[in-house]
Amino acid sequence: MAQPQHIVILGSGLAGASAAGELRAKGFTGEVVLIGKEPHRPYELPALSKGILLGDAADPDWVHDEDFYAKNDIELRLSTTVGEIRLGDRVVIDDAGTAQAYDRLLLATGSRPRTLDLSGSDLEGVRTLRTLDDSRALLAALTPGARVVIIGAGWIGCEVAAAARKHEAEVTIVERLPLPLHQVLGDTIARVFLDLHTENGVSWRLDSGVAEFTGDGGKVTGVRLADGTVLPADLVVVAIGAVPRVELAHAAGLQLSDSVPGGGVDTDATLRTSAPDVYAAGDIAAQFHPRYGRRVRVEHWANAKDQGAHVAGNLLDAGEPYTRSPYFFSDQYDLGMEVRGLANPFRDELVVRGDLSAREFIAFWLRDGSVHAAMNVNLWDDGDALQALVDNQTKAEPQQLQQADLASLVG
Ligand SMILES: Cc1cc2nc3c(=O)[nH]c(=O)nc-3n(C[C@H](O)[C@H](O)[C@H](O)COP(=O)(O)OP(=O)(O)OC[C@H]3O[C@@H](n4cnc5c(N)ncnc54)[C@H](O)[C@@H]3O)c2cc1C
């Protein structure tokens, strides 16, 4: 097929905006249209639960400078929601009825927060966190003494808790599992986060379900747990994960995944969907990942940035598989950490190097003796070695991982 002349990118988040920039960096001179429902130019999400919520930053990290889009002849259509993709006609149609033709389409519609369909979910003061406006509104509500109940002790719930404590709010986290971050970190490492938050004044309701939100005059006043206890609340943050926005893809007839948690748009290794001229990247892509030999969907900053840049080449017919291992970071209080790779903490062998109680350690997850994932907490010197160990799935003895110079283990 001839090189495309009209590329439409649906979703102006990190994946979409990275793809748009990279198309121009690769010398593509045809039309690039980047469409997003956000009123703000593309920005990165991590600061929404960190710098902005802590009150340390007024703005998020913008993906590109304000004048980048005009300078690079990228048509950025903000505050525009696409309601339909017509694969047969190769057009997307926005809510105003405007049709935009493409010869290659990138879907980068990201995720939305999972919500609780309970009595009182629509009360004022029951919030989720996904956008810059959500973050700014949440910051305004985090005042000293405010009673904040966070539902869900995943990454975002934990980061919101840290920000709320900084603003001297009273924080309770309700979690249905026995420990925070339990599913991703397993017992031993999850306890590090339990202790961290407890020492910083967070109260816990673990192994607890939510029955309803109570209110008065349309405003939330409390959270009733499944055991009947009512936690008084001025603010509730529902942070129980995200679901990929696949409705448009589904309605268009693209193949969706039933093999990754939460679903997603199926792609091959090159991020191409079941329609030959349509690609997907970022949170929505359930990619057949060559490194793992199965479908993987990753809801991380680095994945959105790197897949977005990578898919630009494939929109121009490079046909290159995307092979990077997942990478994630988080900051909570004085704990900073990075995770590389994909662990199954309930199946893989955990090896710890360093001091868990001092919160300065590296955790390795080994499968059949090979390093599948590594997490460095408050230690920053071995990033390249950790990346190589994970990328190569290096075989190593636990004792070597605990004591040897890590660079020396990289083959
Ligand atoms: C608060 C928060 C903190 C995070 N912190 C970290 C972190 O510390 N480390 C980390 O690794 N990851 C973090 N993440 C995850 C990471 O930011 C995401 O995985 C990444 O931003 C996903 O990018 P994306 O472009 O795929 O999707 P999104 O950022 O969700 O962008 C998709 C865009 O598409 C738009 N859109 C959707 N449907 C339509 C439509 N029909 N029409 C028009 N536009 C549409 C949306 O409005 C949105 O702007 C965080 C996420 C959140 C919410």
CSV table of C-alpha atoms and ligand atoms in Angstrom, one decimal:
chain,number,residue,atom,x,y,z
A,1,MET,CA,0.0,0.0,0.0
A,2,ALA,CA,1.1,3.6,-0.7
A,3,GLN,CA,2.4,5.7,2.2
A,4,PRO,CA,-0.5,7.3,4.1
A,5,GLN,CA,-1.3,11.0,3.6
A,6,HIS,CA,-4.0,11.5,6.3
A,7,ILE,CA,-3.3,10.2,9.8
A,8,VAL,CA,-5.9,10.7,12.5
A,9,ILE,CA,-5.0,10.1,16.2
A,10,LEU,CA,-8.0,9.6,18.5
A,11,GLY,CA,-7.1,10.6,22.1
A,12,SER,CA,-4.9,13.5,23.0
A,13,GLY,CA,-3.2,11.8,26.0
A,14,LEU,CA,0.4,10.8,26.3
A,15,ALA,CA,0.3,8.0,23.8
A,16,GLY,CA,-1.6,10.0,21.2
A,17,ALA,CA,0.6,13.2,21.5
A,18,SER,CA,3.8,11.1,21.5
A,19,ALA,CA,2.8,9.5,18.3
A,20,ALA,CA,1.9,12.8,16.7
A,21,GLY,CA,5.3,14.3,17.6
A,22,GLU,CA,7.2,11.2,16.4
A,23,LEU,CA,5.4,11.2,13.0
A,24,ARG,CA,6.9,14.6,12.4
A,25,ALA,CA,10.3,13.6,13.8
A,26,LYS,CA,10.3,10.8,11.3
A,27,GLY,CA,9.7,13.3,8.5
A,28,PHE,CA,6.1,12.5,7.7
A,29,THR,CA,4.7,15.4,5.7
A,30,GLY,CA,1.1,14.4,5.3
A,31,GLU,CA,-1.8,15.5,7.5
A,32,VAL,CA,-1.8,14.8,11.2
A,33,VAL,CA,-5.0,15.4,13.2
A,34,LEU,CA,-4.9,14.8,16.9
A,35,ILE,CA,-8.4,14.8,18.5
A,36,GLY,CA,-9.2,14.8,22.2
A,37,LYS,CA,-12.0,15.6,24.5
A,38,GLU,CA,-9.8,17.3,27.0
A,39,PRO,CA,-9.9,21.2,27.0
A,40,HIS,CA,-6.1,21.2,27.9
A,41,ARG,CA,-3.3,20.5,25.5
A,42,PRO,CA,-1.8,17.0,26.0
A,43,TYR,CA,-0.3,16.5,29.4
A,44,GLU,CA,1.2,13.6,31.4
A,45,LEU,CA,-0.9,12.2,34.3
A,46,PRO,CA,1.7,11.3,37.0
A,47,ALA,CA,1.8,14.8,38.6
A,48,LEU,CA,-2.0,14.7,39.1
A,49,SER,CA,-1.5,12.4,42.1
A,50,LYS,CA,1.9,13.8,43.1
A,51,GLY,CA,3.2,17.3,42.4
A,52,ILE,CA,-0.1,19.0,41.7
A,53,LEU,CA,-2.0,17.2,44.5
A,54,LEU,CA,0.9,17.9,46.9
A,55,GLY,CA,0.7,21.6,46.0
A,56,ASP,CA,4.3,21.6,44.7
A,57,ALA,CA,3.4,22.2,41.0
A,58,ALA,CA,0.8,24.4,39.4
A,59,ASP,CA,0.9,22.5,36.1
A,60,PRO,CA,1.4,18.9,34.9
A,61,ASP,CA,4.3,18.0,32.6
A,62,TRP,CA,3.0,19.0,29.2
A,63,VAL,CA,3.8,16.4,26.5
A,64,HIS,CA,5.0,19.3,24.2
A,65,ASP,CA,5.4,23.0,24.4
A,66,GLU,CA,2.3,25.1,23.6
A,67,ASP,CA,3.6,26.2,20.2
A,68,PHE,CA,4.8,22.7,19.2
A,69,TYR,CA,1.6,21.7,17.5
A,70,ALA,CA,1.3,24.7,15.2
A,71,LYS,CA,5.1,24.7,14.5
A,72,ASN,CA,4.9,21.1,13.4
A,73,ASP,CA,1.7,21.4,11.5
A,74,ILE,CA,-0.2,19.1,13.8
A,75,GLU,CA,-3.9,19.9,13.9
A,76,LEU,CA,-4.8,19.7,17.6
A,77,ARG,CA,-8.6,19.6,18.1
A,78,LEU,CA,-9.3,19.9,21.8
A,79,SER,CA,-12.7,19.7,23.5
A,80,THR,CA,-13.8,17.4,20.8
A,81,THR,CA,-15.3,14.0,21.5
A,82,VAL,CA,-15.4,11.4,18.8
A,83,GLY,CA,-18.6,9.4,18.9
A,84,GLU,CA,-18.1,7.0,16.0
A,85,ILE,CA,-15.5,5.3,13.8
A,86,ARG,CA,-16.7,4.0,10.4
A,87,LEU,CA,-14.1,1.6,9.3
A,88,GLY,CA,-15.6,1.0,5.9
A,89,ASP,CA,-15.6,4.7,5.0
A,90,ARG,CA,-12.4,5.4,6.9
A,91,VAL,CA,-13.8,8.3,8.8
A,92,VAL,CA,-14.2,9.3,12.5
A,93,ILE,CA,-17.2,11.4,13.4
A,94,ASP,CA,-17.2,13.8,16.3
A,95,ASP,CA,-20.2,14.8,18.4
A,96,ALA,CA,-20.8,17.9,16.3
A,97,GLY,CA,-21.2,15.6,13.3
A,98,THR,CA,-17.9,16.5,11.7
A,99,ALA,CA,-16.4,13.7,9.7
A,100,GLN,CA,-12.6,13.4,9.5
A,101,ALA,CA,-11.2,11.1,6.9
A,102,TYR,CA,-8.1,9.0,7.5
A,103,ASP,CA,-6.0,6.5,5.7
A,104,ARG,CA,-4.3,5.4,9.0
A,105,LEU,CA,-6.0,5.7,12.4
A,106,LEU,CA,-4.4,5.5,15.8
A,107,LEU,CA,-6.7,4.7,18.8
A,108,ALA,CA,-5.3,6.1,22.0
A,109,THR,CA,-8.4,6.7,24.0
A,110,GLY,CA,-6.8,5.6,27.3
A,111,SER,CA,-8.7,4.6,30.4
A,112,ARG,CA,-11.4,5.9,32.7
A,113,PRO,CA,-11.6,5.4,36.5
A,114,ARG,CA,-13.6,2.4,37.6
A,115,THR,CA,-16.6,3.5,39.6
A,116,LEU,CA,-18.8,2.0,42.3
A,117,ASP,CA,-22.5,1.6,41.4
A,118,LEU,CA,-23.7,2.1,44.9
A,119,SER,CA,-26.3,4.2,46.6
A,120,GLY,CA,-24.8,7.7,47.1
A,121,SER,CA,-22.2,7.3,44.4
A,122,ASP,CA,-23.5,10.5,42.8
A,123,LEU,CA,-23.2,12.6,46.0
A,124,GLU,CA,-21.1,15.8,45.8
A,125,GLY,CA,-17.7,15.0,47.3
A,126,VAL,CA,-17.5,11.5,45.9
A,127,ARG,CA,-14.7,11.8,43.4
A,128,THR,CA,-12.3,10.0,41.1
A,129,LEU,CA,-9.0,11.2,39.7
A,130,ARG,CA,-8.1,11.0,36.0
A,131,THR,CA,-7.8,14.5,34.6
A,132,LEU,CA,-6.1,17.8,35.4
A,133,ASP,CA,-9.4,19.3,36.4
A,134,ASP,CA,-10.1,16.4,38.7
A,135,SER,CA,-6.7,16.9,40.3
A,136,ARG,CA,-7.1,20.6,40.8
A,137,ALA,CA,-10.6,20.1,42.3
A,138,LEU,CA,-9.2,17.5,44.7
A,139,LEU,CA,-6.4,19.7,45.8
A,140,ALA,CA,-8.8,22.4,46.8
A,141,ALA,CA,-10.7,19.9,48.9
A,142,LEU,CA,-7.6,18.6,50.8
A,143,THR,CA,-7.7,20.9,53.7
A,144,PRO,CA,-6.4,20.4,57.3
A,145,GLY,CA,-8.7,18.3,59.3
A,146,ALA,CA,-10.9,17.3,56.3
A,147,ARG,CA,-12.1,13.7,56.8
A,148,VAL,CA,-10.9,11.9,53.6
A,149,VAL,CA,-11.9,8.3,52.9
A,150,ILE,CA,-10.1,6.7,50.0
A,151,ILE,CA,-11.6,3.6,48.5
A,152,GLY,CA,-8.9,1.4,47.1
A,153,ALA,CA,-5.2,1.0,48.1
A,154,GLY,CA,-3.7,0.7,44.7
A,155,TRP,CA,-1.1,3.1,43.4
A,156,ILE,CA,-3.4,6.1,42.9
A,157,GLY,CA,-5.2,5.5,46.2
A,158,CYS,CA,-1.8,5.4,48.1
A,159,GLU,CA,-0.5,8.5,46.3
A,160,VAL,CA,-3.7,10.4,47.1
A,161,ALA,CA,-3.3,9.3,50.7
A,162,ALA,CA,0.2,10.7,50.9
A,163,ALA,CA,-0.9,14.0,49.4
A,164,ALA,CA,-3.9,14.3,51.7
A,165,ARG,CA,-1.6,13.6,54.8
A,166,LYS,CA,0.7,16.4,53.6
A,167,HIS,CA,-2.3,18.7,53.7
A,168,GLU,CA,-3.1,17.4,57.2
A,169,ALA,CA,-6.3,15.8,56.3
A,170,GLU,CA,-7.5,12.8,58.3
A,171,VAL,CA,-7.2,9.8,56.0
A,172,THR,CA,-8.8,6.4,56.1
A,173,ILE,CA,-8.2,3.9,53.3
A,174,VAL,CA,-10.8,1.2,52.7
A,175,GLU,CA,-9.4,-1.8,50.9
A,176,ARG,CA,-11.2,-5.1,50.1
A,177,LEU,CA,-7.8,-7.1,50.2
A,178,PRO,CA,-5.8,-7.7,53.3
A,179,LEU,CA,-2.9,-5.4,52.3
A,180,PRO,CA,-2.4,-2.3,50.1
A,181,LEU,CA,-1.0,-3.1,46.6
A,182,HIS,CA,-1.4,-6.7,47.5
A,183,GLN,CA,-2.1,-8.0,44.0
A,184,VAL,CA,0.9,-6.3,42.5
A,185,LEU,CA,3.4,-6.7,45.2
A,186,GLY,CA,2.5,-9.8,47.3
A,187,ASP,CA,2.6,-10.0,51.1
A,188,THR,CA,6.1,-9.1,52.0
A,189,ILE,CA,6.5,-5.9,49.9
A,190,ALA,CA,2.9,-4.8,50.4
A,191,ARG,CA,3.7,-4.7,54.2
A,192,VAL,CA,6.3,-2.1,53.5
A,193,PHE,CA,3.6,0.2,52.1
A,194,LEU,CA,1.2,-0.7,54.9
A,195,ASP,CA,3.9,0.4,57.4
A,196,LEU,CA,4.8,3.5,55.4
A,197,HIS,CA,1.2,4.8,55.4
A,198,THR,CA,0.5,3.8,59.0
A,199,GLU,CA,3.6,5.7,60.2
A,200,ASN,CA,2.4,8.7,58.3
A,201,GLY,CA,-0.9,8.7,60.1
A,202,VAL,CA,-3.2,6.8,57.7
A,203,SER,CA,-6.0,4.6,59.2
A,204,TRP,CA,-6.9,1.4,57.5
A,205,ARG,CA,-10.0,-0.6,56.9
A,206,LEU,CA,-8.5,-3.7,55.2
A,207,ASP,CA,-10.5,-6.7,54.1
A,208,SER,CA,-13.5,-4.3,53.9
A,209,GLY,CA,-16.2,-3.8,51.3
A,210,VAL,CA,-18.2,-0.6,50.8
A,211,ALA,CA,-22.0,-0.9,51.0
A,212,GLU,CA,-23.1,2.7,50.3
A,213,PHE,CA,-22.2,6.4,50.6
A,214,THR,CA,-24.3,8.4,53.1
A,215,GLY,CA,-25.2,12.0,52.5
A,216,ASP,CA,-27.0,15.1,53.6
A,217,GLY,CA,-28.4,17.8,51.3
A,218,GLY,CA,-26.8,16.1,48.3
A,219,LYS,CA,-23.3,16.1,49.9
A,220,VAL,CA,-21.4,13.1,51.1
A,221,THR,CA,-21.2,12.6,54.8
A,222,GLY,CA,-19.9,9.1,55.2
A,223,VAL,CA,-19.1,5.7,53.9
A,224,ARG,CA,-21.0,2.7,55.2
A,225,LEU,CA,-18.9,-0.5,55.1
A,226,ALA,CA,-20.3,-3.9,54.4
A,227,ASP,CA,-20.1,-4.7,58.2
A,228,GLY,CA,-22.3,-1.7,58.9
A,229,THR,CA,-19.6,0.6,60.3
A,230,VAL,CA,-20.0,4.2,59.0
A,231,LEU,CA,-16.9,6.2,58.4
A,232,PRO,CA,-17.6,10.0,58.6
A,233,ALA,CA,-16.3,11.7,55.4
A,234,ASP,CA,-16.1,15.2,53.9
A,235,LEU,CA,-14.5,13.8,50.8
A,236,VAL,CA,-14.4,10.3,49.3
A,237,VAL,CA,-11.9,9.3,46.6
A,238,VAL,CA,-12.8,6.2,44.7
A,239,ALA,CA,-9.5,4.8,43.4
A,240,ILE,CA,-10.4,1.2,42.5
A,241,GLY,CA,-8.5,1.0,39.2
A,242,ALA,CA,-9.2,2.0,35.6
A,243,VAL,CA,-11.0,0.5,32.7
A,244,PRO,CA,-9.8,0.9,29.1
A,245,ARG,CA,-12.1,3.1,26.9
A,246,VAL,CA,-12.9,0.6,24.2
A,247,GLU,CA,-16.5,1.5,23.5
A,248,LEU,CA,-15.7,3.2,20.1
A,249,ALA,CA,-13.5,0.3,19.1
A,250,HIS,CA,-16.1,-2.2,20.1
A,251,ALA,CA,-18.9,-0.4,18.2
A,252,ALA,CA,-16.7,-0.2,15.1
A,253,GLY,CA,-16.3,-4.0,15.2
A,254,LEU,CA,-12.6,-4.2,16.2
A,255,GLN,CA,-11.5,-7.3,18.0
A,256,LEU,CA,-11.4,-6.8,21.8
A,257,SER,CA,-9.4,-8.9,24.2
A,258,ASP,CA,-10.9,-11.3,26.7
A,259,SER,CA,-7.5,-12.5,27.9
A,260,VAL,CA,-6.1,-9.4,29.8
A,261,PRO,CA,-7.6,-8.0,32.9
A,262,GLY,CA,-10.2,-5.3,32.1
A,263,GLY,CA,-10.1,-6.1,28.4
A,264,GLY,CA,-8.6,-3.9,25.7
A,265,VAL,CA,-8.2,-3.5,22.0
A,266,ASP,CA,-6.4,-6.6,20.6
A,267,THR,CA,-3.3,-5.7,18.6
A,268,ASP,CA,-0.5,-7.8,17.1
A,269,ALA,CA,3.1,-7.2,18.1
A,270,THR,CA,3.3,-4.1,15.9
A,271,LEU,CA,0.3,-2.6,17.7
A,272,ARG,CA,-2.0,-3.1,14.7
A,273,THR,CA,-5.6,-3.9,15.5
A,274,SER,CA,-7.9,-6.4,13.7
A,275,ALA,CA,-8.5,-3.7,11.0
A,276,PRO,CA,-5.4,-3.3,8.9
A,277,ASP,CA,-5.2,0.5,8.9
A,278,VAL,CA,-6.1,1.0,12.5
A,279,TYR,CA,-3.5,0.8,15.4
A,280,ALA,CA,-3.8,1.2,19.1
A,281,ALA,CA,-1.4,2.3,21.8
A,282,GLY,CA,-1.2,3.1,25.5
A,283,ASP,CA,-3.7,2.0,28.1
A,284,ILE,CA,-6.2,0.6,25.6
A,285,ALA,CA,-3.8,-1.7,23.7
A,286,ALA,CA,-3.9,-5.4,24.6
A,287,GLN,CA,-0.7,-6.1,22.6
A,288,PHE,CA,0.6,-9.5,21.7
A,289,HIS,CA,3.9,-8.9,23.4
A,290,PRO,CA,6.8,-10.9,21.9
A,291,ARG,CA,8.8,-10.9,25.1
A,292,TYR,CA,6.1,-12.7,27.0
A,293,GLY,CA,4.5,-14.7,24.2
A,294,ARG,CA,1.0,-13.5,25.2
A,295,ARG,CA,-1.3,-10.5,25.3
A,296,VAL,CA,-0.3,-7.8,27.8
A,297,ARG,CA,-2.0,-4.5,28.5
A,298,VAL,CA,0.0,-2.0,30.5
A,299,GLU,CA,-1.5,1.1,32.3
A,300,HIS,CA,1.8,3.0,32.8
A,301,TRP,CA,3.3,6.3,31.8
A,302,ALA,CA,6.4,4.8,30.1
A,303,ASN,CA,4.2,2.4,28.1
A,304,ALA,CA,2.0,5.2,26.8
A,305,LYS,CA,5.1,7.4,25.9
A,306,ASP,CA,7.1,4.6,24.3
A,307,GLN,CA,4.3,2.8,22.5
A,308,GLY,CA,3.0,6.2,21.2
A,309,ALA,CA,6.5,7.0,19.8
A,310,HIS,CA,6.9,3.4,18.5
A,311,VAL,CA,3.6,3.1,16.7
A,312,ALA,CA,4.4,6.3,14.7
A,313,GLY,CA,6.9,4.2,12.7
A,314,ASN,CA,4.3,1.5,12.1
A,315,LEU,CA,1.6,4.0,11.0
A,316,LEU,CA,4.2,4.6,8.3
A,317,ASP,CA,4.5,0.9,7.5
A,318,ALA,CA,7.7,0.1,9.5
A,319,GLY,CA,6.0,-3.1,10.8
A,320,GLU,CA,8.3,-3.2,13.9
A,321,PRO,CA,7.2,-5.2,16.9
A,322,TYR,CA,7.1,-3.3,20.2
A,323,THR,CA,9.3,-5.2,22.7
A,324,ARG,CA,10.0,-3.0,25.7
A,325,SER,CA,9.4,-4.4,29.2
A,326,PRO,CA,6.9,-2.5,31.3
A,327,TYR,CA,8.3,0.2,33.6
A,328,PHE,CA,6.4,2.0,36.4
A,329,PHE,CA,7.3,4.5,39.1
A,330,SER,CA,5.6,5.9,42.2
A,331,ASP,CA,6.4,8.4,44.9
A,332,GLN,CA,4.7,8.4,48.3
A,333,TYR,CA,6.0,10.5,51.2
A,334,ASP,CA,9.8,10.0,51.3
A,335,LEU,CA,9.5,6.7,49.4
A,336,GLY,CA,10.4,6.7,45.7
A,337,MET,CA,10.4,3.5,43.6
A,338,GLU,CA,10.6,2.0,40.2
A,339,VAL,CA,9.4,-1.4,39.0
A,340,ARG,CA,10.6,-3.0,35.8
A,341,GLY,CA,9.1,-6.1,34.2
A,342,LEU,CA,6.0,-8.2,35.0
A,343,ALA,CA,5.8,-10.1,38.2
A,344,ASN,CA,3.3,-12.5,39.5
A,345,PRO,CA,4.0,-12.1,43.2
A,346,PHE,CA,2.0,-15.1,44.2
A,347,ARG,CA,3.9,-17.4,41.9
A,348,ASP,CA,7.3,-16.0,41.5
A,349,GLU,CA,10.1,-16.3,44.1
A,350,LEU,CA,10.9,-13.1,45.9
A,351,VAL,CA,14.5,-12.2,46.6
A,352,VAL,CA,15.2,-9.0,48.6
A,353,ARG,CA,18.5,-7.2,48.5
A,354,GLY,CA,19.0,-4.4,51.2
A,355,ASP,CA,16.9,-3.4,54.1
A,356,LEU,CA,13.1,-3.6,54.0
A,357,SER,CA,12.6,-1.8,57.3
A,358,ALA,CA,14.8,1.1,56.2
A,359,ARG,CA,12.9,1.2,53.0
A,360,GLU,CA,16.1,1.0,51.0
A,361,PHE,CA,16.0,-2.2,49.0
A,362,ILE,CA,15.7,-4.0,45.7
A,363,ALA,CA,13.1,-6.7,45.3
A,364,PHE,CA,13.5,-9.3,42.6
A,365,TRP,CA,10.9,-11.7,41.4
A,366,LEU,CA,12.3,-14.8,39.9
A,367,ARG,CA,10.5,-17.4,37.7
A,368,ASP,CA,12.3,-20.7,37.1
A,369,GLY,CA,15.5,-19.0,38.3
A,370,SER,CA,15.2,-16.0,35.9
A,371,VAL,CA,14.7,-12.4,36.9
A,372,HIS,CA,11.2,-11.4,35.7
A,373,ALA,CA,10.8,-8.2,37.6
A,374,ALA,CA,12.7,-5.9,39.8
A,375,MET,CA,11.7,-3.0,42.1
A,376,ASN,CA,14.2,-0.5,43.5
A,377,VAL,CA,13.0,1.5,46.5
A,378,ASN,CA,15.0,4.6,47.5
A,379,LEU,CA,18.0,3.2,45.7
A,380,TRP,CA,18.9,4.8,42.3
A,381,ASP,CA,22.3,3.6,41.2
A,382,ASP,CA,21.4,0.3,39.5
A,383,GLY,CA,18.7,1.2,37.1
A,384,ASP,CA,20.5,0.2,33.9
A,385,ALA,CA,21.6,-3.1,35.4
A,386,LEU,CA,18.1,-3.8,36.6
A,387,GLN,CA,16.7,-3.0,33.2
A,388,ALA,CA,19.2,-5.4,31.6
A,389,LEU,CA,18.5,-8.2,34.1
A,390,VAL,CA,14.8,-7.9,33.5
A,391,ASP,CA,15.1,-7.5,29.7
A,392,ASN,CA,17.3,-10.5,29.4
A,393,GLN,CA,15.4,-12.5,32.0
A,394,THR,CA,18.9,-13.3,33.4
A,395,LYS,CA,19.3,-16.5,35.4
A,396,ALA,CA,20.8,-15.8,38.8
A,397,GLU,CA,21.1,-17.3,42.2
A,398,PRO,CA,19.3,-15.5,45.0
A,399,GLN,CA,22.6,-15.0,46.8
A,400,GLN,CA,24.2,-13.4,43.8
A,401,LEU,CA,21.2,-11.0,43.5
A,402,GLN,CA,21.6,-10.1,47.2
A,403,GLN,CA,25.3,-9.6,47.3
A,404,ALA,CA,27.1,-9.4,43.9
A,405,ASP,CA,27.7,-6.2,42.0
A,406,LEU,CA,24.5,-6.2,39.8
A,407,ALA,CA,26.3,-4.9,36.7
A,408,SER,CA,28.5,-8.0,36.9
A,409,LEU,CA,25.5,-10.3,36.5
A,410,VAL,CA,24.4,-8.7,33.3
A,411,GLY,CA,25.5,-11.0,30.5
B,1,LIG,C1,-3.6,10.2,38.6
B,1,LIG,C2,-2.7,9.3,37.8
B,1,LIG,C3,-1.4,9.2,38.1
B,1,LIG,C4,-0.6,8.3,37.5
B,1,LIG,N1,0.7,8.1,37.9
B,1,LIG,C5,1.5,7.3,37.2
B,1,LIG,C6,2.9,7.1,37.6
B,1,LIG,O1,3.3,7.7,38.6
B,1,LIG,N2,3.7,6.2,37.0
B,1,LIG,C7,3.2,5.5,35.9
B,1,LIG,O2,3.9,4.8,35.3
B,1,LIG,N3,1.9,5.7,35.4
B,1,LIG,C8,1.1,6.6,36.1
B,1,LIG,N4,-0.2,6.7,35.7
B,1,LIG,C9,-0.7,6.0,34.5
B,1,LIG,C10,-0.3,6.6,33.2
B,1,LIG,O3,-0.3,8.0,33.3
B,1,LIG,C11,-1.2,6.2,32.1
B,1,LIG,O4,-1.0,4.8,31.9
B,1,LIG,C12,-1.0,6.9,30.8
B,1,LIG,O5,-1.2,8.3,30.9
B,1,LIG,C13,-2.0,6.4,29.7
B,1,LIG,O6,-1.9,7.2,28.6
B,1,LIG,P1,-2.9,7.1,27.3
B,1,LIG,O7,-2.4,8.1,26.3
B,1,LIG,O8,-2.9,5.7,26.9
B,1,LIG,O9,-4.3,7.4,27.9
B,1,LIG,P2,-4.9,8.7,28.6
B,1,LIG,O10,-3.9,9.5,29.3
B,1,LIG,O11,-6.1,8.2,29.3
B,1,LIG,O12,-5.4,9.6,27.3
B,1,LIG,C14,-6.5,9.3,26.5
B,1,LIG,C15,-7.1,10.5,26.0
B,1,LIG,O13,-8.1,10.2,25.1
B,1,LIG,C16,-9.2,11.0,25.3
B,1,LIG,N5,-10.4,10.4,24.8
B,1,LIG,C17,-11.0,9.2,25.2
B,1,LIG,N6,-12.0,8.9,24.4
B,1,LIG,C18,-12.2,9.9,23.5
B,1,LIG,C19,-13.1,10.2,22.5
B,1,LIG,N7,-14.2,9.4,22.2
B,1,LIG,N8,-13.0,11.4,21.8
B,1,LIG,C20,-12.0,12.2,22.1
B,1,LIG,N9,-11.0,12.0,23.0
B,1,LIG,C21,-11.2,10.9,23.7
B,1,LIG,C22,-9.3,11.2,26.8
B,1,LIG,O14,-10.0,12.4,27.2
B,1,LIG,C23,-7.8,11.3,27.1
B,1,LIG,O15,-7.3,12.6,27.1
B,1,LIG,C24,-1.1,7.6,36.3
B,1,LIG,C25,-2.4,7.7,36.0
B,1,LIG,C26,-3.2,8.6,36.7
B,1,LIG,C27,-4.7,8.7,36.3
